[in-house]
Coordinates of N, CA, C and O in Angstrom, one line a residue:
M412 N 0.8 -1.2 0.0 CA 0.0 0.0 0.0 C 0.8 1.3 0.0 O 0.5 2.3 -0.6
I413 N 2.0 1.3 0.7 CA 2.8 2.5 0.8 C 3.4 2.8 -0.6 O 3.5 4.0 -1.0
A414 N 3.6 1.8 -1.4 CA 4.1 2.0 -2.8 C 3.1 2.7 -3.6 O 3.4 3.7 -4.4
Q415 N 1.8 2.4 -3.4 CA 0.7 3.1 -4.1 C 0.6 4.6 -3.7 O 0.4 5.4 -4.5
T416 N 0.8 4.8 -2.4 CA 0.8 6.1 -1.9 C 1.9 7.0 -2.5 O 1.7 8.1 -2.8
I417 N 3.1 6.4 -2.6 CA 4.2 7.1 -3.1 C 3.9 7.4 -4.6 O 4.2 8.5 -5.0
Q418 N 3.4 6.5 -5.3 CA 3.0 6.7 -6.7 C 2.0 7.9 -6.8 O 2.0 8.7 -7.7
L419 N 1.0 7.8 -5.9 CA 0.0 8.8 -5.9 C 0.5 10.2 -5.5 O 0.1 11.2 -6.0
A420 N 1.6 10.2 -4.7 CA 2.1 11.5 -4.3 C 3.1 12.1 -5.3 O 3.5 13.3 -5.2
L421 N 3.4 11.3 -6.3 CA 4.4 11.9 -7.3 C 3.8 13.0 -8.1 O 4.6 14.0 -8.5
A422 N 2.6 13.0 -8.5 CA 2.0 14.1 -9.3 C 2.1 15.4 -8.5 O 2.6 16.4 -9.1
P423 N 1.7 15.5 -7.2 CA 1.9 16.8 -6.5 C 3.4 17.2 -6.4 O 3.7 18.4 -6.5
V424 N 4.3 16.2 -6.4 CA 5.7 16.5 -6.3 C 6.2 17.2 -7.6 O 7.0 18.1 -7.6
F425 N 5.7 16.7 -8.7 CA 6.0 17.3 -10.0 C 5.5 18.7 -10.1 O 6.1 19.6 -10.6
V426 N 4.3 18.9 -9.5 CA 3.8 20.3 -9.5 C 4.7 21.2 -8.6 O 5.0 22.3 -9.0
L427 N 5.2 20.7 -7.5 CA 6.2 21.4 -6.7 C 7.4 21.8 -7.5 O 7.9 22.9 -7.3
V428 N 7.9 20.9 -8.3 CA 9.1 21.2 -9.1 C 8.8 22.3 -10.1 O 9.6 23.3 -10.2
A429 N 7.7 22.3 -10.7 CA 7.3 23.3 -11.7 C 7.1 24.7 -10.9 O 7.6 25.7 -11.4
M430 N 6.5 24.6 -9.7 CA 6.4 25.8 -9.0 C 7.7 26.4 -8.5 O 7.9 27.6 -8.5
G431 N 8.7 25.6 -8.2 CA 10.0 26.0 -7.9 C 10.6 26.8 -9.1 O 11.3 27.8 -8.9
N432 N 10.4 26.3 -10.3 CA 11.0 27.0 -11.4 C 10.3 28.3 -11.6 O 10.9 29.3 -12.0
I433 N 9.0 28.4 -11.4 CA 8.3 29.6 -11.6 C 8.7 30.6 -10.5 O 8.9 31.8 -10.8
L434 N 8.9 30.1 -9.3 CA 9.4 31.0 -8.2 C 10.8 31.6 -8.6 O 11.1 32.7 -8.3
N435 N 11.6 30.8 -9.1 CA 12.9 31.2 -9.6 C 12.8 32.3 -10.6 O 13.5 33.4 -10.5
L436 N 11.9 32.2 -11.5 CA 11.7 33.2 -12.6 C 11.2 34.5 -11.9 O 11.6 35.6 -12.3
L437 N 10.2 34.3 -11.0 CA 9.6 35.5 -10.4 C 10.6 36.3 -9.6 O 10.7 37.5 -9.6
S438 N 11.5 35.5 -8.8 CA 12.5 36.2 -8.0 C 13.5 36.9 -8.9 O 14.0 38.0 -8.5
S439 N 13.9 36.3 -10.0 CA 14.8 37.0 -10.9 C 14.2 38.3 -11.5 O 14.9 39.3 -11.5
R440 N 12.9 38.2 -11.8 CA 12.2 39.4 -12.3 C 12.2 40.5 -11.3 O 12.4 41.7 -11.5
L441 N 11.9 40.0 -10.0 CA 11.8 41.0 -8.9 C 13.2 41.7 -8.7 O 13.2 42.9 -8.5
G442 N 14.2 40.9 -8.8 CA 15.6 41.5 -8.6 C 15.9 42.5 -9.7 O 16.4 43.6 -9.4
R443 N 15.5 42.2 -10.9 CA 15.8 43.2 -12.0 C 14.9 44.5 -11.8 O 15.4 45.6 -12.1
V444 N 13.7 44.3 -11.4 CA 12.8 45.4 -11.3 C 13.2 46.3 -10.1 O 13.2 47.5 -10.2
V445 N 13.7 45.7 -9.0 CA 14.2 46.4 -7.9 C 15.5 47.2 -8.3 O 15.6 48.4 -7.9
D446 N 16.3 46.6 -9.1 CA 17.5 47.3 -9.5 C 17.1 48.5 -10.4 O 17.7 49.6 -10.2
R447 N 16.1 48.4 -11.2 CA 15.7 49.5 -12.0 C 15.1 50.6 -11.1 O 15.3 51.8 -11.3
A448 N 14.3 50.2 -10.1 CA 13.7 51.1 -9.2 C 14.8 52.0 -8.5 O 14.7 53.2 -8.3
R449 N 15.9 51.3 -8.1 CA 17.0 52.0 -7.4 C 17.6 53.0 -8.4 O 17.9 54.2 -8.0
A450 N 17.8 52.6 -9.6 CA 18.4 53.6 -10.6 C 17.5 54.8 -10.8 O 17.9 55.9 -10.9
L451 N 16.2 54.5 -10.9 CA 15.2 55.6 -11.1 C 15.2 56.5 -9.8 O 15.0 57.8 -10.0
Q452 N 15.3 56.0 -8.7 CA 15.3 56.8 -7.4 C 16.5 57.7 -7.5 O 16.4 58.9 -7.0
D453 N 17.7 57.3 -8.0 CA 18.8 58.1 -8.1 C 18.6 59.3 -9.1 O 19.0 60.4 -8.9
R454 N 17.8 59.0 -10.2 CA 17.5 60.0 -11.2 C 16.4 61.0 -10.7 O 16.3 62.1 -11.2
H455 N 15.6 60.5 -9.8 CA 14.5 61.3 -9.3 C 14.8 62.7 -8.9 O 14.2 63.7 -9.3
M456 N 15.8 62.9 -8.1 CA 16.2 64.2 -7.5 C 17.0 65.0 -8.6 O 17.1 66.2 -8.4
A457 N 17.6 64.3 -9.6 CA 18.4 65.0 -10.5 C 17.7 65.5 -11.8 O 18.3 66.1 -12.6
T458 N 16.4 65.3 -11.8 CA 15.6 65.7 -13.0 C 14.6 66.8 -12.6 O 14.2 66.9 -11.5
E459 N 14.2 67.5 -13.7 CA 13.2 68.5 -13.5 C 12.2 68.4 -14.7 O 12.6 67.9 -15.8
G460 N 11.1 69.1 -14.6 CA 10.1 69.2 -15.7 C 9.7 67.9 -16.3 O 9.3 67.0 -15.5
R461 N 9.7 67.9 -17.6 CA 9.2 66.7 -18.3 C 10.0 65.4 -18.0 O 9.4 64.4 -17.8
D462 N 11.3 65.6 -17.9 CA 12.1 64.4 -17.6 C 11.7 63.9 -16.2 O 11.7 62.6 -16.0
H463 N 11.5 64.8 -15.2 CA 11.1 64.4 -13.9 C 9.8 63.6 -13.9 O 9.6 62.6 -13.3
D464 N 8.8 64.2 -14.7 CA 7.5 63.5 -14.8 C 7.6 62.1 -15.4 O 6.9 61.2 -14.9
E465 N 8.5 61.9 -16.4 CA 8.7 60.6 -17.0 C 9.3 59.6 -15.9 O 8.9 58.5 -15.9
V466 N 10.2 60.1 -15.1 CA 10.8 59.3 -14.1 C 9.8 58.9 -13.1 O 9.7 57.7 -12.7
V467 N 8.9 59.8 -12.7 CA 7.9 59.5 -11.7 C 6.9 58.5 -12.3 O 6.5 57.6 -11.6
Q468 N 6.5 58.7 -13.5 CA 5.6 57.7 -14.2 C 6.2 56.3 -14.2 O 5.6 55.3 -13.9
E469 N 7.5 56.2 -14.5 CA 8.1 54.9 -14.6 C 8.3 54.3 -13.2 O 8.1 53.1 -13.0
I470 N 8.6 55.2 -12.2 CA 8.6 54.7 -10.8 C 7.3 54.1 -10.4 O 7.2 53.1 -9.7
R471 N 6.2 54.8 -10.7 CA 4.9 54.3 -10.4 C 4.6 52.9 -11.0 O 4.0 52.0 -10.4
M472 N 5.0 52.8 -12.3 CA 4.8 51.5 -13.0 C 5.7 50.4 -12.3 O 5.3 49.3 -12.1
I473 N 6.9 50.8 -12.0 CA 7.8 49.8 -11.3 C 7.2 49.4 -10.0 O 7.3 48.2 -9.6
D474 N 6.7 50.3 -9.2 CA 6.0 50.0 -7.9 C 4.9 49.0 -8.1 O 4.7 48.1 -7.3
R475 N 4.1 49.2 -9.2 CA 3.0 48.3 -9.5 C 3.5 46.9 -9.8 O 3.0 45.9 -9.3
R476 N 4.6 46.9 -10.6 CA 5.2 45.6 -10.9 C 5.7 44.9 -9.7 O 5.6 43.6 -9.6
I477 N 6.4 45.6 -8.8 CA 7.0 45.0 -7.6 C 5.8 44.4 -6.8 O 5.9 43.3 -6.3
S478 N 4.7 45.1 -6.7 CA 3.6 44.7 -5.9 C 3.0 43.4 -6.5 O 2.7 42.4 -5.8
L479 N 2.9 43.3 -7.8 CA 2.3 42.2 -8.5 C 3.2 40.9 -8.3 O 2.8 39.8 -8.0
I480 N 4.5 41.2 -8.5 CA 5.5 40.1 -8.4 C 5.5 39.5 -6.9 O 5.5 38.3 -6.7
T481 N 5.5 40.4 -6.0 CA 5.6 39.9 -4.6 C 4.3 39.2 -4.2 O 4.3 38.2 -3.5
R482 N 3.2 39.7 -4.7 CA 1.9 39.0 -4.4 C 1.9 37.6 -5.1 O 1.5 36.6 -4.5
A483 N 2.4 37.5 -6.3 CA 2.5 36.2 -7.0 C 3.4 35.3 -6.3 O 3.1 34.1 -6.1
I484 N 4.6 35.8 -5.8 CA 5.5 34.9 -5.0 C 4.8 34.4 -3.8 O 4.9 33.2 -3.4
R485 N 4.1 35.3 -3.1 CA 3.4 34.9 -1.9 C 2.4 33.8 -2.2 O 2.3 32.8 -1.5
L486 N 1.6 34.0 -3.2 CA 0.6 32.9 -3.6 C 1.3 31.6 -4.0 O 0.8 30.5 -3.6
M487 N 2.4 31.7 -4.7 CA 3.1 30.5 -5.1 C 3.6 29.7 -3.9 O 3.6 28.5 -3.8
V488 N 4.2 30.5 -2.9 CA 4.7 29.8 -1.7 C 3.6 29.1 -0.9 O 3.7 28.0 -0.5
I489 N 2.4 29.8 -0.7 CA 1.3 29.2 0.0 C 0.8 28.0 -0.8 O 0.5 27.0 -0.2
S490 N 0.7 28.1 -2.1 CA 0.3 27.0 -3.0 C 1.3 25.8 -2.8 O 0.8 24.7 -2.6
G491 N 2.6 26.1 -2.8 CA 3.5 25.0 -2.5 C 3.4 24.4 -1.2 O 3.5 23.2 -1.1
L492 N 3.1 25.2 -0.2 CA 2.8 24.6 1.2 C 1.6 23.7 1.1 O 1.6 22.6 1.8
L493 N 0.6 24.1 0.4 CA -0.6 23.3 0.3 C -0.4 22.0 -0.5 O -0.9 20.9 -0.2
V494 N 0.5 22.1 -1.5 CA 0.9 20.8 -2.2 C 1.6 19.9 -1.3 O 1.3 18.7 -1.3
G495 N 2.5 20.5 -0.5 CA 3.2 19.7 0.5 C 2.2 19.1 1.5 O 2.4 17.9 1.9
G496 N 1.3 19.9 1.9 CA 0.2 19.4 2.8 C -0.6 18.2 2.2 O -1.0 17.3 2.9
T497 N -0.8 18.3 0.9 CA -1.5 17.3 0.2 C -0.7 16.0 0.3 O -1.3 14.9 0.5
V498 N 0.5 16.0 0.0 CA 1.4 14.8 0.1 C 1.4 14.3 1.5 O 1.2 13.1 1.7
A499 N 1.5 15.2 2.5 CA 1.4 14.7 3.9 C 0.1 14.0 4.2 O 0.1 13.0 4.9
V500 N -1.0 14.6 3.7 CA -2.3 14.0 4.0 C -2.4 12.6 3.4 O -3.0 11.7 4.0
L501 N -1.9 12.5 2.2 CA -1.9 11.2 1.5 C -1.2 10.1 2.3 O -1.6 9.0 2.5
F502 N 0.0 10.5 2.9 CA 0.7 9.6 3.7 C 0.0 9.3 5.0 O 0.0 8.2 5.5
L503 N -0.5 10.4 5.6 CA -1.2 10.2 6.9 C -2.4 9.2 6.7 O -2.7 8.4 7.6
E504 N -3.1 9.4 5.6 CA -4.3 8.5 5.3 C -3.8 7.1 5.3 O -4.5 6.2 5.9
E505 N -2.7 6.8 4.7 CA -2.2 5.5 4.6 C -1.7 5.0 6.0 O -2.0 3.8 6.4
L506 N -1.0 5.8 6.7 CA -0.4 5.4 8.0 C -1.5 5.2 9.1 O -1.4 4.3 9.9
I507 N -2.5 6.1 9.2 CA -3.4 6.0 10.3 C -4.7 5.4 9.9 O -5.7 5.3 10.7
D508 N -4.8 5.0 8.6 CA -6.0 4.4 8.1 C -7.3 5.2 8.3 O -8.3 4.6 8.7
W509 N -7.2 6.5 8.0 CA -8.4 7.3 8.0 C -8.8 7.7 6.6 O -7.9 7.7 5.7
K510 N -10.0 8.0 6.4 CA -10.4 8.4 5.1 C -10.2 9.9 4.9 O -11.0 10.7 5.4
L511 N -9.1 10.3 4.3 CA -8.8 11.7 4.2 C -8.7 12.2 2.7 O -8.1 13.2 2.4
Q512 N -9.4 11.4 1.8 CA -9.3 11.7 0.4 C -9.9 13.1 0.1 O -9.4 13.9 -0.7
R513 N -11.0 13.5 0.8 CA -11.6 14.8 0.6 C -10.7 15.9 1.1 O -10.6 16.9 0.4
V514 N -10.0 15.7 2.1 CA -9.0 16.7 2.6 C -7.9 16.8 1.6 O -7.5 17.9 1.3
A515 N -7.4 15.7 1.1 CA -6.3 15.7 0.1 C -6.8 16.5 -1.1 O -6.1 17.3 -1.7
A516 N -8.0 16.1 -1.6 CA -8.5 16.8 -2.8 C -8.7 18.3 -2.5 O -8.4 19.1 -3.4
A517 N -9.2 18.7 -1.3 CA -9.4 20.1 -1.0 C -8.1 20.9 -1.0 O -8.0 22.0 -1.6
T518 N -7.0 20.3 -0.4 CA -5.8 21.0 -0.3 C -5.1 21.1 -1.7 O -4.6 22.1 -2.0
F519 N -5.3 20.1 -2.5 CA -4.7 20.1 -3.8 C -5.4 21.1 -4.7 O -4.8 21.9 -5.4
L520 N -6.8 21.1 -4.6 CA -7.5 22.1 -5.4 C -7.2 23.5 -5.0 O -7.1 24.4 -5.8
A521 N -7.1 23.7 -3.7 CA -6.7 25.1 -3.2 C -5.4 25.5 -3.7 O -5.1 26.6 -4.2
A522 N -4.4 24.5 -3.7 CA -3.1 24.8 -4.2 C -3.1 25.2 -5.7 O -2.5 26.1 -6.1
I523 N -3.9 24.4 -6.5 CA -4.0 24.7 -7.9 C -4.7 26.1 -8.1 O -4.2 26.9 -9.0
G524 N -5.7 26.4 -7.4 CA -6.3 27.7 -7.5 C -5.4 28.8 -7.2 O -5.3 29.8 -7.9
L525 N -4.5 28.7 -6.1 CA -3.6 29.7 -5.8 C -2.5 29.8 -6.9 O -2.0 30.9 -7.2
L526 N -2.1 28.7 -7.4 CA -1.1 28.7 -8.5 C -1.6 29.4 -9.7 O -0.9 30.3 -10.3
M527 N -2.9 29.2 -10.1 CA -3.5 29.9 -11.2 C -3.6 31.4 -10.9 O -3.3 32.2 -11.8
W528 N -3.9 31.8 -9.7 CA -4.0 33.2 -9.3 C -2.7 33.9 -9.5 O -2.5 35.0 -10.0
A529 N -1.6 33.2 -9.0 CA -0.3 33.7 -9.1 C 0.1 33.9 -10.6 O 0.8 34.8 -10.9
L530 N -0.3 32.9 -11.4 CA 0.1 33.0 -12.8 C -0.7 34.2 -13.5 O -0.1 34.9 -14.4
V531 N -1.9 34.5 -13.0 CA -2.6 35.7 -13.6 C -1.9 36.9 -13.2 O -1.7 37.9 -14.0
L532 N -1.4 37.0 -11.9 CA -0.6 38.2 -11.5 C 0.7 38.3 -12.3 O 1.1 39.4 -12.7
F533 N 1.3 37.2 -12.6 CA 2.5 37.2 -13.4 C 2.2 37.7 -14.8 O 2.9 38.5 -15.4
L534 N 1.1 37.2 -15.3 CA 0.7 37.7 -16.7 C 0.5 39.2 -16.6 O 0.9 39.9 -17.5
R535 N -0.2 39.7 -15.6 CA -0.4 41.2 -15.5 C 0.9 41.9 -15.4 O 1.1 43.0 -16.0
E536 N 1.8 41.4 -14.6 CA 3.1 42.1 -14.5 C 3.9 42.1 -15.8 O 4.5 43.1 -16.2
T537 N 3.8 41.0 -16.6 CA 4.5 41.0 -17.9 C 3.8 42.0 -18.9 O 4.5 42.6 -19.7
Q538 N 2.5 42.1 -18.7 CA 1.8 43.1 -19.6 C 2.3 44.5 -19.3 O 2.5 45.3 -20.2
I539 N 2.4 44.8 -18.0 CA 2.9 46.2 -17.6 C 4.3 46.4 -18.1 O 4.7 47.4 -18.6
A540 N 5.2 45.3 -17.9 CA 6.5 45.4 -18.4 C 6.6 45.7 -19.9 O 7.4 46.5 -20.4
A541 N 5.7 45.0 -20.6 CA 5.7 45.2 -22.1 C 5.3 46.7 -22.4 O 5.8 47.3 -23.4
Q542 N 4.3 47.2 -21.7 CA 3.9 48.6 -21.9 C 5.0 49.5 -21.6 O 5.2 50.5 -22.4
Q543 N 5.8 49.3 -20.6 CA 6.9 50.1 -20.3 C 8.0 50.1 -21.3 O 8.7 51.1 -21.5
L544 N 8.1 49.0 -22.0 CA 9.2 48.8 -23.0 C 8.8 49.2 -24.4 O 9.6 49.0 -25.3
R545 N 7.6 49.7 -24.6 CA 7.2 50.1 -25.9 C 8.2 51.2 -26.4 O 8.5 52.2 -25.7
I546 N 8.6 51.0 -27.6 CA 9.5 52.0 -28.2 C 8.6 53.1 -28.8 O 7.7 52.9 -29.6
P547 N 8.9 54.4 -28.5 CA 8.1 55.5 -29.0 C 8.2 55.5 -30.5 O 9.3 55.2 -31.1
R548 N 7.1 55.7 -31.2 CA 7.0 55.7 -32.6 C 8.0 56.6 -33.3 O 8.5 56.3 -34.4
M549 N 8.3 57.7 -32.7 CA 9.3 58.7 -33.3 C 10.6 58.0 -33.6 O 11.3 58.4 -34.5
Y550 N 11.0 57.1 -32.7 CA 12.3 56.4 -32.9 C 12.3 55.4 -34.0 O 13.3 55.0 -34.5
L551 N 11.1 54.9 -34.3 CA 11.0 53.9 -35.4 C 11.1 54.5 -36.8 O 11.4 53.8 -37.7
E552 N 10.9 55.8 -36.9 CA 11.0 56.5 -38.1 C 10.2 55.7 -39.3 O 10.8 55.4 -40.3
L553 N 9.0 55.5 -39.0 CA 8.2 54.6 -39.9 C 8.0 55.3 -41.3 O 7.7 54.6 -42.3
E554 N 8.1 56.6 -41.3 CA 7.8 57.3 -42.6 C 9.0 57.1 -43.6 O 8.9 57.3 -44.7
R555 N 10.2 56.7 -43.0 CA 11.3 56.4 -43.9 C 11.4 55.0 -44.4 O 11.0 54.1 -43.6
E556 N 11.8 54.8 -45.6 CA 11.9 53.5 -46.1 C 13.4 53.1 -46.0 O 14.3 53.9 -46.5
L557 N 13.7 52.0 -45.4 CA 15.1 51.7 -45.3 C 15.5 50.4 -46.1 O 14.7 49.6 -46.4

């Protein structure tokens, strides 16, 4: 019976591996965004007028991105804890011979729900990043044929 439980617990463990990779990606993005925020804070006091307004606008977008990424990380970590809880419940069910399938299903569904929510936040953050990186049309010189 324990072999069956181990086989049953493998699917959630694979989800944990995928979540670890996503967390690595999110933390890398957070590091880059924080570095950009620090650079903008240095420019904040050194600019005036229109340049200053552009710096403030970018700082606001950076602040929003930091918020989204940290919320996504938080959700991923909680989701990972729930996946780990699912595995623990599966083993407890086997060891103490209680019917805990509904508990295992509930923890796993909650974990998947949080994972999906975190991915939606990640999607939103990437959309904001793409908006920030749009090249102004004047630099494209579309009226010229090259």
